Tab-separated table of C-alpha atoms in Angstrom:
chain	number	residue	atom	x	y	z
Q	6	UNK	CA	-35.938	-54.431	27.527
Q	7	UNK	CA	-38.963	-55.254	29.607
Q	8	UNK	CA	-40.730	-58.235	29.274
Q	9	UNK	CA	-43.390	-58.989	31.141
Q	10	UNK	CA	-44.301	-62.511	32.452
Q	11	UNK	CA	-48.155	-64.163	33.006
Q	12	UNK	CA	-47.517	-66.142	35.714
Q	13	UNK	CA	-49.112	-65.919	39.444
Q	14	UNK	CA	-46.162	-68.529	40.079
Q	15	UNK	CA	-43.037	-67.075	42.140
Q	16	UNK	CA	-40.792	-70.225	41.806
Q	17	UNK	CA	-41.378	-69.583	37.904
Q	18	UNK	CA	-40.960	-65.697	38.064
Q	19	UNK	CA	-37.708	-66.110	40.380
Q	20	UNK	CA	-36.634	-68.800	37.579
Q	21	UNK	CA	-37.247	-66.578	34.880
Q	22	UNK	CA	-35.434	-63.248	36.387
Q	23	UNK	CA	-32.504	-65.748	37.065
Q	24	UNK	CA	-32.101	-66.755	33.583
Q	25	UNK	CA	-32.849	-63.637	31.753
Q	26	UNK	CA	-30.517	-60.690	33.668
Q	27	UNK	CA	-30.307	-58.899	30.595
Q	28	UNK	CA	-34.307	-58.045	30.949
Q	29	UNK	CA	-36.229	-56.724	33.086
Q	30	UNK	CA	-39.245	-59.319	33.709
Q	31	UNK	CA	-41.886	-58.124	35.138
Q	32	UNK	CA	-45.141	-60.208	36.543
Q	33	UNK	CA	-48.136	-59.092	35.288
Q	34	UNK	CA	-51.002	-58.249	38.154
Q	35	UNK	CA	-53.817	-59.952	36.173
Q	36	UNK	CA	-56.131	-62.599	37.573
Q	37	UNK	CA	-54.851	-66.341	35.713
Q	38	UNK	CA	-57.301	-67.361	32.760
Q	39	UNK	CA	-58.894	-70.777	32.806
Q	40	UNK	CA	-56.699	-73.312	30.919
Q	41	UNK	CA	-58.763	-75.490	28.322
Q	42	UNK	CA	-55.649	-76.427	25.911
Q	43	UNK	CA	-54.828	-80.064	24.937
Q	44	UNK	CA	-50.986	-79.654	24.323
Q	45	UNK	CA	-48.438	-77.134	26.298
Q	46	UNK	CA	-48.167	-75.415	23.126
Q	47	UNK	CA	-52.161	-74.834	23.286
Q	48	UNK	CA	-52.549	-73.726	26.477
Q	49	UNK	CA	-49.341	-71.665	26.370
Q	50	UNK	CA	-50.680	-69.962	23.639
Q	51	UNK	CA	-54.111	-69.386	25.676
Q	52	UNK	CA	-52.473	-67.974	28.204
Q	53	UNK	CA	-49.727	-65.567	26.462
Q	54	UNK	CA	-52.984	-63.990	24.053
Q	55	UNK	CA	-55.335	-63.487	27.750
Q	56	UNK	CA	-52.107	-61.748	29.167
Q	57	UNK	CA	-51.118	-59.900	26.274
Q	58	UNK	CA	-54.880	-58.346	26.062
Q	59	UNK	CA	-54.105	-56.788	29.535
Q	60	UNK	CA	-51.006	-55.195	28.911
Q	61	UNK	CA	-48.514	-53.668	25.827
Q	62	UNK	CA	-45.488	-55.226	24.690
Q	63	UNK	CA	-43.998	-57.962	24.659
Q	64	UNK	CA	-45.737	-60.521	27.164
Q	65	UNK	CA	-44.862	-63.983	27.670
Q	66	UNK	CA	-46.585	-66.794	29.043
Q	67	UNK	CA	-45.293	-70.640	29.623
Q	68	UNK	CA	-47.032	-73.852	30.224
Q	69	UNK	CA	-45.015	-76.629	31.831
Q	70	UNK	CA	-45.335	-80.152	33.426
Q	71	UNK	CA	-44.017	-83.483	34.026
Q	72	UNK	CA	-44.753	-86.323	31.315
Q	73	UNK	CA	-43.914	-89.768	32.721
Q	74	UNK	CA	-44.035	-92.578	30.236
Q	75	UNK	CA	-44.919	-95.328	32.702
Q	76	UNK	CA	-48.273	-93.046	32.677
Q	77	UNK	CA	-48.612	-92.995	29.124
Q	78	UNK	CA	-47.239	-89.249	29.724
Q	79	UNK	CA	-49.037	-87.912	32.896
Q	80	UNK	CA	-49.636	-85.746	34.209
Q	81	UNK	CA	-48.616	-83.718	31.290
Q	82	UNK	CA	-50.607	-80.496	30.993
Q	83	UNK	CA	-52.546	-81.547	34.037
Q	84	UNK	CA	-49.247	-81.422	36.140
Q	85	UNK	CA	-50.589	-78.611	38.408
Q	86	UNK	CA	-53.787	-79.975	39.043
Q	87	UNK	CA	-52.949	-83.999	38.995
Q	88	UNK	CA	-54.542	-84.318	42.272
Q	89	UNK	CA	-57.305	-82.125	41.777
Q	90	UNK	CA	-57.894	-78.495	41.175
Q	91	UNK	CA	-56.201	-76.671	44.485
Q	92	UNK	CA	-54.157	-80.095	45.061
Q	93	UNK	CA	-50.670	-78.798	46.726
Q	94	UNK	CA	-47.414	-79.797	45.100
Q	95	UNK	CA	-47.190	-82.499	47.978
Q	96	UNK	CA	-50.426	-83.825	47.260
Q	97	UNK	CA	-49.452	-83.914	43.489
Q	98	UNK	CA	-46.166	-85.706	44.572
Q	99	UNK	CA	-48.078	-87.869	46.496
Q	100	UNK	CA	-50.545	-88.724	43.520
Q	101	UNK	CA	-47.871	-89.359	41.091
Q	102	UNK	CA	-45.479	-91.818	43.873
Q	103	UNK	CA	-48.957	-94.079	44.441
Q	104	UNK	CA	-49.712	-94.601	40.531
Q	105	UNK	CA	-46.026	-95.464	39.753
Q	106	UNK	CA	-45.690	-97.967	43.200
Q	107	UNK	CA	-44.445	-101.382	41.555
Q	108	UNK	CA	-43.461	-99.564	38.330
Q	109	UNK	CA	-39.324	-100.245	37.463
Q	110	UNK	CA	-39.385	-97.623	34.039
Q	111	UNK	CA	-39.893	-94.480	35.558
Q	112	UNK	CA	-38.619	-92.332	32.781
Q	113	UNK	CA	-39.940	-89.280	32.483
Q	114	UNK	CA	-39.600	-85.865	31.139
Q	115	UNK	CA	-39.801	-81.539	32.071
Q	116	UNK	CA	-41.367	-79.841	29.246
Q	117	UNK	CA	-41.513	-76.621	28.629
Q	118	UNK	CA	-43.262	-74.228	26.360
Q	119	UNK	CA	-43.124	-70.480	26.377
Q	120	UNK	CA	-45.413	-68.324	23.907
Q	121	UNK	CA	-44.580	-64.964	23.048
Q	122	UNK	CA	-46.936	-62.134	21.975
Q	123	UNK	CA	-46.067	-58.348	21.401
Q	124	UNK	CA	-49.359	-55.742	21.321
Q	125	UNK	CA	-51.784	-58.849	21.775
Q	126	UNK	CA	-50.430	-60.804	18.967
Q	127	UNK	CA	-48.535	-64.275	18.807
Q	128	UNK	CA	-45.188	-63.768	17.690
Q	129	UNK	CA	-43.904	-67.895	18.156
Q	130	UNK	CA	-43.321	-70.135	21.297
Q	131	UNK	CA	-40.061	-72.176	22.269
Q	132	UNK	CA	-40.200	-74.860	23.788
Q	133	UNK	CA	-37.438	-77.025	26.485
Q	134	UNK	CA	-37.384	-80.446	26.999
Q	135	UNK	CA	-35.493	-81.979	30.022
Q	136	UNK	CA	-35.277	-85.960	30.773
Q	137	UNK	CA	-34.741	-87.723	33.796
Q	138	UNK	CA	-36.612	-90.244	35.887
Q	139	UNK	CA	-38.468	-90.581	39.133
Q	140	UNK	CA	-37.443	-91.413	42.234
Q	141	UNK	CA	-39.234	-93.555	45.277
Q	142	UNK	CA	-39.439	-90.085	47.622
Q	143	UNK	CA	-38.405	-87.108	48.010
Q	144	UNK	CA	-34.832	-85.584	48.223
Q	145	UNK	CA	-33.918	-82.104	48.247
Q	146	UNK	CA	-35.331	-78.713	49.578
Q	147	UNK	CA	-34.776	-76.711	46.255
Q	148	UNK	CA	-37.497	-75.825	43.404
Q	149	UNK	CA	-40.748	-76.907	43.511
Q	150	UNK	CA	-43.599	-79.080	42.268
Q	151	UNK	CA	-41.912	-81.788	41.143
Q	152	UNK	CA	-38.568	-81.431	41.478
Q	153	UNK	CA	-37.801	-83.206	44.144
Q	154	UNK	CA	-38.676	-86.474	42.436
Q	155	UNK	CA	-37.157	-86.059	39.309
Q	156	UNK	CA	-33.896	-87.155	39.314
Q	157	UNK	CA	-31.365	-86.114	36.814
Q	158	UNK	CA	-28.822	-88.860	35.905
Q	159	UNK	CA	-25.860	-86.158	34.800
Q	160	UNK	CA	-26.253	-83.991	37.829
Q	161	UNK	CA	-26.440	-87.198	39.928
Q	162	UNK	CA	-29.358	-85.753	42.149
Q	163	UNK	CA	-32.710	-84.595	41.930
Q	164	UNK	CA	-33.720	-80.912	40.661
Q	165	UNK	CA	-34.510	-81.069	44.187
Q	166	UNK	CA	-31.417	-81.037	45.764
Q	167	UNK	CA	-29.467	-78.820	42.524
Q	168	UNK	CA	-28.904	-75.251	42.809
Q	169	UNK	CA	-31.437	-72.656	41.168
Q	170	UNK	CA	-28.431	-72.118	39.015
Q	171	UNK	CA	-27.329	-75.219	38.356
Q	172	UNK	CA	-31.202	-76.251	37.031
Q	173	UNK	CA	-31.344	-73.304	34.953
Q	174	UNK	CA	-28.661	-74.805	33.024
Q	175	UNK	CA	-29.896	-77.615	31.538
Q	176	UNK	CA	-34.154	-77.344	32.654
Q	177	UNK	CA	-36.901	-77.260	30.378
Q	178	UNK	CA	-37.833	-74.078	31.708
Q	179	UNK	CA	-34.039	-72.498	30.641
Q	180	UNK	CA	-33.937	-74.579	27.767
Q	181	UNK	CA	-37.005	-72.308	26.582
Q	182	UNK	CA	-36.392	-68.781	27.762
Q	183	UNK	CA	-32.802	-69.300	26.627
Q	184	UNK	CA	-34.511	-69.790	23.050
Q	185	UNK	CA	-36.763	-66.772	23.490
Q	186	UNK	CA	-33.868	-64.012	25.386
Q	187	UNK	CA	-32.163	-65.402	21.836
Q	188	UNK	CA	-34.867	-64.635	19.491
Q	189	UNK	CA	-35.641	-60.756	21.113
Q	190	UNK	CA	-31.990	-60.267	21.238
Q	191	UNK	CA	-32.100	-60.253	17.599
């Protein structure tokens, strides 16, 4: 089955081919729409009904970000942007290690939401959630954004320094498209 993906992200697209062998996913050339949601579920939503006007079938589009609680759950769906509207992910990671200097709690969370449409209509959206905290600087040279921060007590390392593989397993982003390959395997 092809499914085809809204994302001008390739960490996300490599991601999603990992997890989902049993599909073909496929990115869709289409210029990204302006985000304007509130929630992940919202913008996720936005974005899955802009792609699915562009092409047939089923088309899937995700929203994702980190939600820290020491920052009453920032970035959240500003994750991307948290340092401004082209801010890089090191300028982001930068952003996010300066409002948290002096903070002990650093719990925080992955979230994931992926909405589904087929022909330009919503079918439903699945979402992932993935907990962990934040570390004091960087570790690892896998993933991106804000992996290497986020530290993930049962792996004992940050999503960083895991495996593609091994992050798939238990990320917000798997957590999600695990729920959806489930649903269209149906």
């Amino acid at each position: 089955m092809i499914l085809y993906c809204g994302t001008s992200n390739r960490g996300k697209l490599r991601e999603f081919q990992l997890a989902g062998p049993q599909f073909d996913i496929r990115a869709i050339d289409a210029a990204p729409p302006e985000e304007h949601g509130s929630t992940f579920e919202e913008t996720a939503r936005e974005k899955a009904l802009y792609y699915g006007a562009r092409q047939s079938g089923y088309v899937f589009a995700v929203d994702s970000g980190l939600e820290v609680d020491a920052l009453n759950g920032a970035p959240g769906v500003l994750s991307a942007r948290f340092a401004g509207p082209s801010a890089t992910d090191a300028e982001n990671n930068a952003l996010l290690l300066e409002r948290l200097r002096g903070v002990d709690k650093r719990a925080a969370r992955f979230v994931c939401v992926i909405a589904l449409v087929r022909d330009g209509a919503f079918v439903r959206s699945f979402r992932g959630v993935v907990n962990g905290r934040i570390i004091d600087e960087a570790r690892g040279a896998h993933g991106f954004g804000y992996d290497p921060l986020f530290y993930h007590e049962p792996f004992g390392c940050t999503f960083g320094e895991a495996t593609d593989e091994q992050k798939m397993c238990v990320s917000h982003r798997g957590q999600a498209l695990r729920a959806m390959f489930e649903f269209l395997a149906r």
